[in-house]
Amino acid sequence: MLLPSLLGVGIFTLIPVLASFGLSFAQWNLLSPPKWVGLANYAALMSEPLFWKVLGNTFVYAFSVVLFEVPIALALAIALNQQGWVVKIFRTVFFLPVVTSMIAIALVWNWIYDPQYGLLNAALGAIGIKPIAWLFTTDWALPALIVMGIWKNVGYSMVIFLAGLQNIPDELYEAASLDGANPWQQFLNVTLPMVSPTLFFVTTMSTITAFQIFDSVYMMTQGGPENSTNVAVYWLYQNAFEFFQVGRASAMAYVLFAIILTLTLIQWSLRKKWVALES
Amino acid sequence: MGGPRILAYLFLALGSISMLVPFVWMLATSLMTPEQMFSLPPRLLPSPLAPENYSRAMQTVPLGRFFLNSLLVACLTTAGQMVTASMAAYAFARLRFPFKDGLFFLFLATMMIPPQVNVVPLFMLMSKLGWIDSYAALVVPGLFGAFGIFLLRQWFLGFPEELEQAATLDGCNIWQIYWKIALPTALPALATLGIFTFIATWNSFLWPLIVTNSEHMRTLPVGLAAFKGSFRETTDWGQLMAAGVISVLPALAVFLLGQKYFIRGLMAGSVKS
C-alpha cells in the first residue's frame, strides 16, 4: 500500500536530491562523463562576482516582498475578520492572484509596466510623475518585480492570518475594552501577541516562496537589464540549460537549498516552542 | 462602528480595486483592436469589442492543443496523487509495519526540499528514460508527494475505527476496507488534495518548460511564454491577452467551485507544521 509512494518519492525526490549534491562536486557539460572536482564549483561560485550579485538580488527581492506583504496581509485580515457576504467577496477577490498562474500574471503586468502605453505610467502621469521605463532600467526592474510579487502573494498570507485571528477568544477583546483600551491599544496588547505564532509562520513561508522566484523573471526581464533582476533559480536555470554548466548549477541549487532549509528549521523549532507556550 | 469601520472599508475597497484592475485590463485588452490598445492615454475598456483576437490567437499558436495538454496533465496528476497519497496515508494511519515512524518522518522531510534543487538530476533521469518531450515526463514525477499523504493521514486518524473493525470481522481484507469504507469517508479531504494538485499542476511552469521541446507538447504556461517571446518588439497584446484569459479561466473556475476545500487545505498546512 505504501509501495507506490515510497518508490515515487524515492526515485523522483530523494535520489535526485542526493544526485544534485553529488553533481555539485563534479564538472559536467552533459556530453562527456562527469569529472570529480571536489569543492571547485563552490570555490568558483565564491569568486564569481555575478554569483554574489544574483544572491544579493534574491535576498533584496525576498526581504522586500515580505517586508510589505506581511503587514498588508495582516491589516487586510484584521479588516476582514468578521461575518457577512460582503467580507466573503473581498476575501475571494484578494485570493484570486494566488490561484492564477504567474505566467499569465506576468503577461498582464508586463503590459501594465509598458513605458509608453502602460496603465501605471498613465496613472502616475495623472499626478504629474514623468514616465518611467520600469522593466528596462537597472534601478526600477527589480522593484517592479517586487511589487508584482507582493500583489500575487498577499492573499495567501491574508488567509493564514484570518485563521490565526479566528482563534483569538472574544473575551480577551471584551476584557480589554472594559479596561478602556482603544482599538489601537487592543491591537498592540491583544491581537499582536496572540497572532505572533501565525505572524512568524507567514513570514518564513513567504520568505521561502519569494526565494524561489523564477516565472516572472523568465517572462518579464530574462534577468536583465545587466543582470539587475537575475535571481538564484533563474541563474541556476541558465547555467544548467543554457550554458550547460551542470556542476555550477548544482552548487547554486545547494546554496539555495541551504538557505531555505535554514529558514524551515528555524520555523520548525521555534514553532514548537511557541505552541508549547500557548498550551 | 463609525470611524474605524469606514476606514477599514475604504482600505478594503482600494485594495480590491488594485487586485481586480490587472484582471479587468487583461480581459479588456483581449477584446481591443490594436488602435484601441495603442491609444494615449491608455483605455480601460474596449469599444467596439474585438473578439477576433481570440480566433487570431488560435491561428497563430495551437492554443487548443496547449489547453488539452494542460488539462490532460493536470487531470492525470490529480487522479494519480489522490490514489498514491490515499494508499500511503491509509497505511500510515492504520497498518503496523517496521520503521513506520522513521518512514513518515522521511516523507515529511521531503516537503522541505525546494523542487528547483531537483530539476537538473530529474531532467537527466528523464532523458535517460527517453521521456523528454512526452506526457510521461510531464505527469509521472508529479504523481507522488508528501503533502497529500500528510493531509489524508490526518483525516484517517481522526475517523473512528469501529466500522473498519466490523468489516474485518465480516471477512473483508485490507484493500476492500480501504476502497469501500475508508475512501468514501475521506471524500472532503480528497477534494482538498484534488483541487490543490489540479491548480498547482495547471499553473506549473519550470518543469514543463524544461522537459518539452516541440510545440505540440507544450502546456498553456509554456506555450504562453513562447508566444510572448516570439513577438519581441511589436507585440500583439490583444492576441497575447486572449491566450492569457483562456489559460487563467479553468484554474479560477476550479478555485471558485471548491473554495471551501482549498482554504481548508491551506489551513491544514499552516496549523500542523
mmCIF file of N, CA, C and O in Angstrom, chain A residues 1-2 4-5 8-9 12-13 16-17 20 23 28 82 90 92-95 99-101 103-104 107-108 110-111 116-119 122 151 156 159 163 201 212 214-215 218-219 233 241 257 264 271, chain B residues 5 11 15-16 18-19 22-23 25-26 29 38 40 42 84 87-88 92 107 112 114 116-118 120-121 123-124 140 144 178 203 205-206 209-210 221 228 237 240 248 255-256 259 262 266-267 270 273:
data_model
loop_
_atom_site.group_PDB
_atom_site.id
_atom_site.type_symbol
_atom_site.label_atom_id
_atom_site.label_comp_id
_atom_site.label_asym_id
_atom_site.label_seq_id
_atom_site.Cartn_x
_atom_site.Cartn_y
_atom_site.Cartn_z
ATOM 1 N N MET A 1 0.826 -1.205 0.000
ATOM 2 C CA MET A 1 0.000 0.000 0.000
ATOM 3 C C MET A 1 0.868 1.267 0.000
ATOM 4 O O MET A 1 0.562 2.258 -0.629
ATOM 5 N N LEU A 2 1.957 1.154 0.732
ATOM 6 C CA LEU A 2 2.863 2.290 0.836
ATOM 7 C C LEU A 2 3.806 2.332 -0.356
ATOM 8 O O LEU A 2 4.384 3.363 -0.673
ATOM 9 N N PRO A 4 3.825 2.381 -3.776
ATOM 10 C CA PRO A 4 3.895 3.371 -4.858
ATOM 11 C C PRO A 4 4.491 4.698 -4.406
ATOM 12 O O PRO A 4 5.387 5.248 -5.067
ATOM 13 N N SER A 5 4.030 5.195 -3.271
ATOM 14 C CA SER A 5 4.552 6.479 -2.791
ATOM 15 C C SER A 5 6.026 6.377 -2.425
ATOM 16 O O SER A 5 6.810 7.281 -2.692
ATOM 17 N N GLY A 8 7.929 6.235 -5.640
ATOM 18 C CA GLY A 8 7.799 7.503 -6.343
ATOM 19 C C GLY A 8 8.615 8.604 -5.697
ATOM 20 O O GLY A 8 9.418 9.270 -6.344
ATOM 21 N N VAL A 9 8.431 8.755 -4.393
ATOM 22 C CA VAL A 9 9.178 9.809 -3.693
ATOM 23 C C VAL A 9 10.666 9.481 -3.698
ATOM 24 O O VAL A 9 11.515 10.362 -3.838
ATOM 25 N N PHE A 12 11.861 10.086 -7.514
ATOM 26 C CA PHE A 12 11.709 11.431 -8.080
ATOM 27 C C PHE A 12 12.034 12.561 -7.111
ATOM 28 O O PHE A 12 12.001 13.723 -7.483
ATOM 29 N N THR A 13 12.318 12.239 -5.844
ATOM 30 C CA THR A 13 12.712 13.299 -4.913
ATOM 31 C C THR A 13 14.032 12.978 -4.213
ATOM 32 O O THR A 13 14.970 13.769 -4.260
ATOM 33 N N PRO A 16 17.171 12.218 -6.708
ATOM 34 C CA PRO A 16 17.637 13.471 -7.321
ATOM 35 C C PRO A 16 18.310 14.425 -6.343
ATOM 36 O O PRO A 16 19.291 15.073 -6.694
ATOM 37 N N VAL A 17 17.793 14.506 -5.115
ATOM 38 C CA VAL A 17 18.385 15.480 -4.196
ATOM 39 C C VAL A 17 19.811 15.054 -3.829
ATOM 40 O O VAL A 17 20.708 15.885 -3.665
ATOM 41 N N SER A 20 21.947 15.614 -7.015
ATOM 42 C CA SER A 20 22.252 17.037 -7.135
ATOM 43 C C SER A 20 23.442 17.397 -6.254
ATOM 44 O O SER A 20 24.331 18.151 -6.646
ATOM 45 N N LEU A 23 26.543 15.994 -7.896
ATOM 46 C CA LEU A 23 26.911 16.770 -9.091
ATOM 47 C C LEU A 23 27.528 18.112 -8.745
ATOM 48 O O LEU A 23 28.271 18.683 -9.543
ATOM 49 N N TRP A 28 30.692 18.922 -15.400
ATOM 50 C CA TRP A 28 29.944 18.149 -16.382
ATOM 51 C C TRP A 28 29.222 19.084 -17.337
ATOM 52 O O TRP A 28 28.580 20.038 -16.905
ATOM 53 N N GLN A 82 -14.613 39.288 10.105
ATOM 54 C CA GLN A 82 -16.000 39.449 10.545
ATOM 55 C C GLN A 82 -16.888 38.607 9.649
ATOM 56 O O GLN A 82 -16.417 38.043 8.660
ATOM 57 N N PHE A 90 -14.819 40.063 -0.622
ATOM 58 C CA PHE A 90 -13.491 40.684 -0.511
ATOM 59 C C PHE A 90 -12.404 39.623 -0.398
ATOM 60 O O PHE A 90 -11.391 39.668 -1.074
ATOM 61 N N THR A 92 -12.389 36.533 -1.383
ATOM 62 C CA THR A 92 -12.194 35.842 -2.658
ATOM 63 C C THR A 92 -11.387 36.704 -3.615
ATOM 64 O O THR A 92 -10.472 36.217 -4.275
ATOM 65 N N VAL A 93 -11.722 37.994 -3.673
ATOM 66 C CA VAL A 93 -11.018 38.893 -4.592
ATOM 67 C C VAL A 93 -9.531 38.931 -4.268
ATOM 68 O O VAL A 93 -8.688 38.810 -5.162
ATOM 69 N N PHE A 94 -9.196 39.055 -2.977
ATOM 70 C CA PHE A 94 -7.776 39.127 -2.619
ATOM 71 C C PHE A 94 -7.056 37.815 -2.876
ATOM 72 O O PHE A 94 -5.841 37.783 -2.981
ATOM 73 N N PHE A 95 -7.833 36.737 -2.946
ATOM 74 C CA PHE A 95 -7.190 35.442 -3.137
ATOM 75 C C PHE A 95 -7.005 35.081 -4.607
ATOM 76 O O PHE A 95 -6.226 34.180 -4.932
ATOM 77 N N VAL A 99 -4.243 31.906 -7.004
ATOM 78 C CA VAL A 99 -4.538 30.703 -7.785
ATOM 79 C C VAL A 99 -4.365 30.935 -9.288
ATOM 80 O O VAL A 99 -4.662 30.056 -10.084
ATOM 81 N N THR A 100 -3.888 32.119 -9.669
ATOM 82 C CA THR A 100 -3.663 32.403 -11.085
ATOM 83 C C THR A 100 -2.206 32.119 -11.423
ATOM 84 O O THR A 100 -1.328 32.352 -10.608
ATOM 85 N N SER A 101 -1.958 31.624 -12.633
ATOM 86 C CA SER A 101 -0.575 31.281 -12.963
ATOM 87 C C SER A 101 0.277 32.542 -13.058
ATOM 88 O O SER A 101 -0.158 33.572 -13.557
ATOM 89 N N ILE A 103 2.642 33.068 -14.929
ATOM 90 C CA ILE A 103 2.920 33.406 -16.322
ATOM 91 C C ILE A 103 1.849 34.354 -16.873
ATOM 92 O O ILE A 103 2.168 35.369 -17.497
ATOM 93 N N ALA A 104 0.584 34.042 -16.601
ATOM 94 C CA ALA A 104 -0.491 34.923 -17.059
ATOM 95 C C ALA A 104 -0.407 36.274 -16.359
ATOM 96 O O ALA A 104 -0.601 37.329 -16.974
ATOM 97 N N LEU A 107 2.295 38.332 -17.769
ATOM 98 C CA LEU A 107 1.898 38.840 -19.081
ATOM 99 C C LEU A 107 1.184 40.185 -18.941
ATOM 100 O O LEU A 107 1.538 41.166 -19.605
ATOM 101 N N VAL A 108 0.201 40.231 -18.071
ATOM 102 C CA VAL A 108 -0.586 41.467 -17.977
ATOM 103 C C VAL A 108 0.209 42.566 -17.274
ATOM 104 O O VAL A 108 0.133 43.736 -17.642
ATOM 105 N N ASN A 110 3.411 42.934 -17.461
ATOM 106 C CA ASN A 110 4.334 43.412 -18.478
ATOM 107 C C ASN A 110 3.710 44.569 -19.255
ATOM 108 O O ASN A 110 4.355 45.564 -19.577
ATOM 109 N N TRP A 111 2.459 44.417 -19.536
ATOM 110 C CA TRP A 111 1.697 45.418 -20.293
ATOM 111 C C TRP A 111 1.393 46.632 -19.415
ATOM 112 O O TRP A 111 1.447 47.770 -19.867
ATOM 113 N N GLN A 116 5.311 53.176 -22.633
ATOM 114 C CA GLN A 116 4.532 54.109 -23.436
ATOM 115 C C GLN A 116 3.023 53.961 -23.255
ATOM 116 O O GLN A 116 2.318 54.932 -23.011
ATOM 117 N N TYR A 117 2.536 52.730 -23.348
ATOM 118 C CA TYR A 117 1.089 52.512 -23.350
ATOM 119 C C TYR A 117 0.587 51.878 -22.059
ATOM 120 O O TYR A 117 -0.580 51.536 -21.946
ATOM 121 N N GLY A 118 1.483 51.708 -21.081
ATOM 122 C CA GLY A 118 1.108 51.010 -19.856
ATOM 123 C C GLY A 118 0.212 51.834 -18.949
ATOM 124 O O GLY A 118 0.233 53.065 -18.958
ATOM 125 N N LEU A 119 -0.556 51.101 -18.150
ATOM 126 C CA LEU A 119 -1.504 51.731 -17.246
ATOM 127 C C LEU A 119 -0.794 52.481 -16.125
ATOM 128 O O LEU A 119 -1.237 53.555 -15.699
ATOM 129 N N ALA A 122 0.521 55.897 -17.071
ATOM 130 C CA ALA A 122 -0.628 56.779 -17.292
ATOM 131 C C ALA A 122 -1.177 57.269 -15.965
ATOM 132 O O ALA A 122 -1.468 58.457 -15.789
ATOM 133 N N TRP A 151 1.742 41.684 -4.814
ATOM 134 C CA TRP A 151 0.352 41.621 -5.312
ATOM 135 C C TRP A 151 -0.101 40.176 -5.465
ATOM 136 O O TRP A 151 -1.210 39.822 -5.114
ATOM 137 N N TYR A 156 -2.560 34.904 0.012
ATOM 138 C CA TYR A 156 -2.189 33.697 0.737
ATOM 139 C C TYR A 156 -1.921 34.023 2.214
ATOM 140 O O TYR A 156 -2.497 33.411 3.115
ATOM 141 N N VAL A 159 -5.112 34.858 4.190
ATOM 142 C CA VAL A 159 -5.957 33.731 4.600
ATOM 143 C C VAL A 159 -5.384 33.037 5.834
ATOM 144 O O VAL A 159 -6.118 32.662 6.754
ATOM 145 N N ALA A 163 -7.115 32.732 9.745
ATOM 146 C CA ALA A 163 -7.252 31.536 10.578
ATOM 147 C C ALA A 163 -6.697 31.805 11.971
ATOM 148 O O ALA A 163 -7.300 31.418 12.978
ATOM 149 N N PHE A 201 4.979 32.205 11.232
ATOM 150 C CA PHE A 201 4.779 31.213 10.176
ATOM 151 C C PHE A 201 4.661 31.886 8.805
ATOM 152 O O PHE A 201 5.321 31.502 7.843
ATOM 153 N N GLN A 212 12.158 31.412 -4.173
ATOM 154 C CA GLN A 212 12.030 30.521 -5.322
ATOM 155 C C GLN A 212 11.570 31.234 -6.587
ATOM 156 O O GLN A 212 11.204 30.588 -7.562
ATOM 157 N N PHE A 214 11.015 32.594 -10.059
ATOM 158 C CA PHE A 214 11.573 32.236 -11.360
ATOM 159 C C PHE A 214 10.677 32.710 -12.512
ATOM 160 O O PHE A 214 11.127 33.432 -13.406
ATOM 161 N N ASP A 215 9.391 32.317 -12.449
ATOM 162 C CA ASP A 215 8.480 32.533 -13.582
ATOM 163 C C ASP A 215 8.457 33.979 -14.053
ATOM 164 O O ASP A 215 8.546 34.255 -15.247
ATOM 165 N N TYR A 218 11.714 34.993 -15.787
ATOM 166 C CA TYR A 218 11.807 34.386 -17.117
ATOM 167 C C TYR A 218 10.917 35.121 -18.108
ATOM 168 O O TYR A 218 11.293 35.380 -19.246
ATOM 169 N N MET A 219 9.743 35.469 -17.652
ATOM 170 C CA MET A 219 8.723 36.035 -18.532
ATOM 171 C C MET A 219 8.974 37.516 -18.819
ATOM 172 O O MET A 219 8.715 37.988 -19.917
ATOM 173 N N VAL A 233 17.168 31.033 -8.829
ATOM 174 C CA VAL A 233 16.644 29.945 -9.661
ATOM 175 C C VAL A 233 16.835 30.253 -11.145
ATOM 176 O O VAL A 233 17.105 29.355 -11.934
ATOM 177 N N PHE A 241 20.757 24.867 -18.356
ATOM 178 C CA PHE A 241 20.106 24.600 -19.626
ATOM 179 C C PHE A 241 20.491 25.567 -20.740
ATOM 180 O O PHE A 241 20.087 25.379 -21.878
ATOM 181 N N PHE A 257 19.215 25.662 -1.458
ATOM 182 C CA PHE A 257 18.655 24.668 -0.566
ATOM 183 C C PHE A 257 19.065 24.954 0.873
ATOM 184 O O PHE A 257 18.234 24.914 1.791
ATOM 185 N N THR A 264 13.478 26.928 7.146
ATOM 186 C CA THR A 264 12.474 25.942 7.562
ATOM 187 C C THR A 264 12.772 25.397 8.947
ATOM 188 O O THR A 264 11.874 25.252 9.774
ATOM 189 N N ARG A 271 8.555 27.184 16.241
ATOM 190 C CA ARG A 271 7.124 26.907 16.246
ATOM 191 C C ARG A 271 6.765 26.000 17.421
ATOM 192 O O ARG A 271 5.799 26.227 18.127
ATOM 193 N N ARG B 5 -14.477 51.728 11.181
ATOM 194 C CA ARG B 5 -15.119 50.803 10.253
ATOM 195 C C ARG B 5 -15.131 51.385 8.837
ATOM 196 O O ARG B 5 -14.855 50.675 7.871
ATOM 197 N N PHE B 11 -10.111 51.053 2.904
ATOM 198 C CA PHE B 11 -8.869 50.294 2.689
ATOM 199 C C PHE B 11 -9.151 49.046 1.859
ATOM 200 O O PHE B 11 -8.463 48.755 0.874
ATOM 201 N N GLY B 15 -7.951 48.325 -1.919
ATOM 202 C CA GLY B 15 -7.165 47.108 -2.106
ATOM 203 C C GLY B 15 -7.769 46.214 -3.158
ATOM 204 O O GLY B 15 -7.072 45.729 -4.057
ATOM 205 N N SER B 16 -9.081 45.987 -3.076
ATOM 206 C CA SER B 16 -9.654 45.037 -4.034
ATOM 207 C C SER B 16 -9.694 45.622 -5.443
ATOM 208 O O SER B 16 -9.616 44.882 -6.421
ATOM 209 N N SER B 18 -7.254 47.422 -6.663
ATOM 210 C CA SER B 18 -5.918 47.161 -7.219
ATOM 211 C C SER B 18 -5.717 45.679 -7.493
ATOM 212 O O SER B 18 -4.906 45.303 -8.337
ATOM 213 N N MET B 19 -6.470 44.821 -6.809
ATOM 214 C CA MET B 19 -6.405 43.395 -7.126
ATOM 215 C C MET B 19 -7.094 43.106 -8.456
ATOM 216 O O MET B 19 -6.642 42.275 -9.237
ATOM 217 N N PRO B 22 -5.718 44.520 -12.786
ATOM 218 C CA PRO B 22 -4.972 43.712 -13.766
ATOM 219 C C PRO B 22 -5.830 42.665 -14.472
ATOM 220 O O PRO B 22 -5.679 42.451 -15.672
ATOM 221 N N PHE B 23 -6.750 42.030 -13.725
ATOM 222 C CA PHE B 23 -7.621 41.034 -14.358
ATOM 223 C C PHE B 23 -8.533 41.697 -15.389
ATOM 224 O O PHE B 23 -8.714 41.198 -16.496
ATOM 225 N N TRP B 25 -8.081 44.484 -16.894
ATOM 226 C CA TRP B 25 -7.329 45.014 -18.037
ATOM 227 C C TRP B 25 -6.911 43.891 -18.986
ATOM 228 O O TRP B 25 -6.819 44.078 -20.189
ATOM 229 N N MET B 26 -6.638 42.736 -18.422
ATOM 230 C CA MET B 26 -6.304 41.587 -19.261
ATOM 231 C C MET B 26 -7.493 41.235 -20.161
ATOM 232 O O MET B 26 -7.360 41.096 -21.378
ATOM 233 N N THR B 29 -8.097 44.189 -22.681
ATOM 234 C CA THR B 29 -7.128 44.238 -23.780
ATOM 235 C C THR B 29 -7.354 43.094 -24.763
ATOM 236 O O THR B 29 -7.139 43.246 -25.964
ATOM 237 N N PHE B 38 -3.165 50.798 -28.510
ATOM 238 C CA PHE B 38 -2.059 51.757 -28.564
ATOM 239 C C PHE B 38 -2.579 53.185 -28.648
ATOM 240 O O PHE B 38 -2.089 53.996 -29.416
ATOM 241 N N LEU B 40 -3.453 56.821 -26.611
ATOM 242 C CA LEU B 40 -2.977 57.558 -25.439
ATOM 243 C C LEU B 40 -3.996 58.623 -25.069
ATOM 244 O O LEU B 40 -4.460 59.339 -25.946
ATOM 245 N N PRO B 42 -3.999 55.441 -22.189
ATOM 246 C CA PRO B 42 -4.500 54.076 -22.370
ATOM 247 C C PRO B 42 -5.979 53.977 -22.000
ATOM 248 O O PRO B 42 -6.442 54.672 -21.100
ATOM 249 N N THR B 84 -2.182 7.497 -4.985
ATOM 250 C CA THR B 84 -0.954 7.142 -4.262
ATOM 251 C C THR B 84 -0.981 7.704 -2.834
ATOM 252 O O THR B 84 -0.611 7.013 -1.886
ATOM 253 N N MET B 87 -3.490 5.815 -0.481
ATOM 254 C CA MET B 87 -2.995 4.500 -0.090
ATOM 255 C C MET B 87 -1.926 4.618 0.986
ATOM 256 O O MET B 87 -1.990 3.947 2.028
ATOM 257 N N ALA B 88 -0.946 5.473 0.748
ATOM 258 C CA ALA B 88 0.135 5.630 1.731
ATOM 259 C C ALA B 88 -0.414 6.170 3.044
ATOM 260 O O ALA B 88 -0.033 5.719 4.131
ATOM 261 N N PHE B 92 -0.193 4.487 6.751
ATOM 262 C CA PHE B 92 0.398 5.153 7.915
ATOM 263 C C PHE B 92 -0.610 5.286 9.056
ATOM 264 O O PHE B 92 -0.253 5.260 10.225
ATOM 265 N N PHE B 107 9.118 11.132 4.744
ATOM 266 C CA PHE B 107 8.163 11.786 3.830
ATOM 267 C C PHE B 107 7.989 13.261 4.187
ATOM 268 O O PHE B 107 8.025 14.139 3.339
ATOM 269 N N MET B 112 10.473 19.658 2.719
ATOM 270 C CA MET B 112 11.379 20.801 2.894
ATOM 271 C C MET B 112 12.281 21.018 1.684
ATOM 272 O O MET B 112 12.988 22.011 1.621
ATOM 273 N N PRO B 114 13.123 22.226 -1.778
ATOM 274 C CA PRO B 114 12.521 23.036 -2.838
ATOM 275 C C PRO B 114 12.668 22.312 -4.175
ATOM 276 O O PRO B 114 13.749 21.800 -4.473
ATOM 277 N N GLN B 116 13.145 23.154 -7.089
ATOM 278 C CA GLN B 116 14.165 23.654 -8.012
ATOM 279 C C GLN B 116 15.508 22.954 -7.829
ATOM 280 O O GLN B 116 16.305 22.872 -8.752
ATOM 281 N N VAL B 117 15.757 22.454 -6.600
ATOM 282 C CA VAL B 117 17.023 21.782 -6.328
ATOM 283 C C VAL B 117 17.144 20.495 -7.153
ATOM 284 O O VAL B 117 18.227 20.089 -7.549
ATOM 285 N N ASN B 118 15.975 19.872 -7.422
ATOM 286 C CA ASN B 118 15.980 18.566 -8.079
ATOM 287 C C ASN B 118 15.890 18.636 -9.588
ATOM 288 O O ASN B 118 15.949 17.608 -10.254
ATOM 289 N N VAL B 120 17.707 19.580 -12.159
ATOM 290 C CA VAL B 120 18.754 19.113 -13.066
ATOM 291 C C VAL B 120 18.866 17.583 -13.086
ATOM 292 O O VAL B 120 18.761 16.967 -14.148
ATOM 293 N N PRO B 121 19.007 16.921 -11.903
ATOM 294 C CA PRO B 121 19.065 15.453 -11.954
ATOM 295 C C PRO B 121 17.784 14.821 -12.498
ATOM 296 O O PRO B 121 17.853 13.814 -13.199
ATOM 297 N N PHE B 123 15.843 16.065 -14.752
ATOM 298 C CA PHE B 123 15.895 16.213 -16.203
ATOM 299 C C PHE B 123 16.771 15.111 -16.806
ATOM 300 O O PHE B 123 16.422 14.505 -17.825
ATOM 301 N N MET B 124 17.897 14.833 -16.146
ATOM 302 C CA MET B 124 18.803 13.816 -16.680
ATOM 303 C C MET B 124 18.178 12.433 -16.590
ATOM 304 O O MET B 124 18.340 11.619 -17.496
ATOM 305 N N VAL B 140 4.473 11.791 -14.714
ATOM 306 C CA VAL B 140 4.896 10.784 -13.734
ATOM 307 C C VAL B 140 5.597 11.367 -12.503
ATOM 308 O O VAL B 140 5.238 11.011 -11.376
ATOM 309 N N PHE B 144 3.486 11.736 -7.138
ATOM 310 C CA PHE B 144 3.780 11.377 -5.759
ATOM 311 C C PHE B 144 4.111 12.635 -4.967
ATOM 312 O O PHE B 144 4.722 13.550 -5.488
ATOM 313 N N TYR B 178 -10.094 -0.408 2.644
ATOM 314 C CA TYR B 178 -9.567 0.869 2.136
ATOM 315 C C TYR B 178 -10.481 1.429 1.051
ATOM 316 O O TYR B 178 -10.865 2.600 1.074
ATOM 317 N N ASN B 203 -0.837 25.470 -13.175
ATOM 318 C CA ASN B 203 -0.032 26.690 -13.216
ATOM 319 C C ASN B 203 1.463 26.433 -13.293
ATOM 320 O O ASN B 203 2.238 27.375 -13.424
ATOM 321 N N PHE B 205 5.263 25.803 -14.234
ATOM 322 C CA PHE B 205 5.952 26.357 -15.400
ATOM 323 C C PHE B 205 7.345 25.784 -15.608
ATOM 324 O O PHE B 205 7.666 25.299 -16.701
ATOM 325 N N LEU B 206 8.194 25.817 -14.566
ATOM 326 C CA LEU B 206 9.600 25.449 -14.747
ATOM 327 C C LEU B 206 9.752 24.028 -15.289
ATOM 328 O O LEU B 206 10.483 23.807 -16.256
ATOM 329 N N LEU B 209 8.561 23.531 -18.850
ATOM 330 C CA LEU B 209 9.468 24.291 -19.720
ATOM 331 C C LEU B 209 10.704 23.465 -20.045
ATOM 332 O O LEU B 209 11.184 23.441 -21.182
ATOM 333 N N ILE B 210 11.208 22.762 -19.031
ATOM 334 C CA ILE B 210 12.458 22.029 -19.199
ATOM 335 C C ILE B 210 12.265 20.752 -20.003
ATOM 336 O O ILE B 210 13.094 20.400 -20.832
ATOM 337 N N PRO B 221 1.040 27.481 -19.837
ATOM 338 C CA PRO B 221 2.022 28.494 -19.421
ATOM 339 C C PRO B 221 3.265 28.510 -20.315
ATOM 340 O O PRO B 221 3.745 29.589 -20.677
ATOM 341 N N LYS B 228 4.732 34.859 -26.241
ATOM 342 C CA LYS B 228 5.171 36.229 -25.958
ATOM 343 C C LYS B 228 6.583 36.451 -26.480
ATOM 344 O O LYS B 228 6.867 37.474 -27.104
ATOM 345 N N TRP B 237 -0.545 42.605 -28.257
ATOM 346 C CA TRP B 237 -1.026 42.322 -26.902
ATOM 347 C C TRP B 237 -2.435 41.744 -26.903
ATOM 348 O O TRP B 237 -2.802 41.000 -26.004
ATOM 349 N N LEU B 240 -2.134 38.052 -27.280
ATOM 350 C CA LEU B 240 -1.495 37.505 -26.078
ATOM 351 C C LEU B 240 -2.470 37.461 -24.908
ATOM 352 O O LEU B 240 -2.554 36.474 -24.183
ATOM 353 N N VAL B 248 -6.165 31.340 -17.827
ATOM 354 C CA VAL B 248 -6.484 31.655 -16.435
ATOM 355 C C VAL B 248 -7.825 31.061 -16.007
ATOM 356 O O VAL B 248 -7.990 30.594 -14.881
ATOM 357 N N PHE B 255 -11.059 26.880 -8.585
ATOM 358 C CA PHE B 255 -10.917 27.505 -7.264
ATOM 359 C C PHE B 255 -12.272 27.991 -6.743
ATOM 360 O O PHE B 255 -12.647 27.721 -5.601
ATOM 361 N N LEU B 256 -13.029 28.701 -7.595
ATOM 362 C CA LEU B 256 -14.292 29.271 -7.127
ATOM 363 C C LEU B 256 -15.281 28.164 -6.746
ATOM 364 O O LEU B 256 -16.016 28.292 -5.767
ATOM 365 N N GLN B 259 -13.694 26.485 -3.366
ATOM 366 C CA GLN B 259 -13.003 27.419 -2.475
ATOM 367 C C GLN B 259 -12.894 26.890 -1.044
ATOM 368 O O GLN B 259 -11.838 26.958 -0.425
ATOM 369 N N PHE B 262 -10.300 24.253 -0.738
ATOM 370 C CA PHE B 262 -8.974 24.806 -0.986
ATOM 371 C C PHE B 262 -8.447 25.506 0.262
ATOM 372 O O PHE B 262 -7.328 25.260 0.715
ATOM 373 N N LEU B 266 -5.127 24.874 2.868
ATOM 374 C CA LEU B 266 -4.132 25.855 3.308
ATOM 375 C C LEU B 266 -3.989 25.814 4.816
ATOM 376 O O LEU B 266 -2.887 25.852 5.359
ATOM 377 N N MET B 267 -5.130 25.745 5.515
ATOM 378 C CA MET B 267 -5.119 25.731 6.976
ATOM 379 C C MET B 267 -4.382 24.497 7.476
ATOM 380 O O MET B 267 -3.578 24.581 8.392
ATOM 381 N N SER B 270 -0.860 25.036 7.540
ATOM 382 C CA SER B 270 -0.311 26.043 8.436
ATOM 383 C C SER B 270 -0.429 25.625 9.898
ATOM 384 O O SER B 270 0.416 25.950 10.708
ATOM 385 N N SER B 273 2.114 22.197 10.908
ATOM 386 C CA SER B 273 3.557 22.090 10.685
ATOM 387 C C SER B 273 4.371 22.568 11.880
ATOM 388 O O SER B 273 3.877 23.278 12.713
#
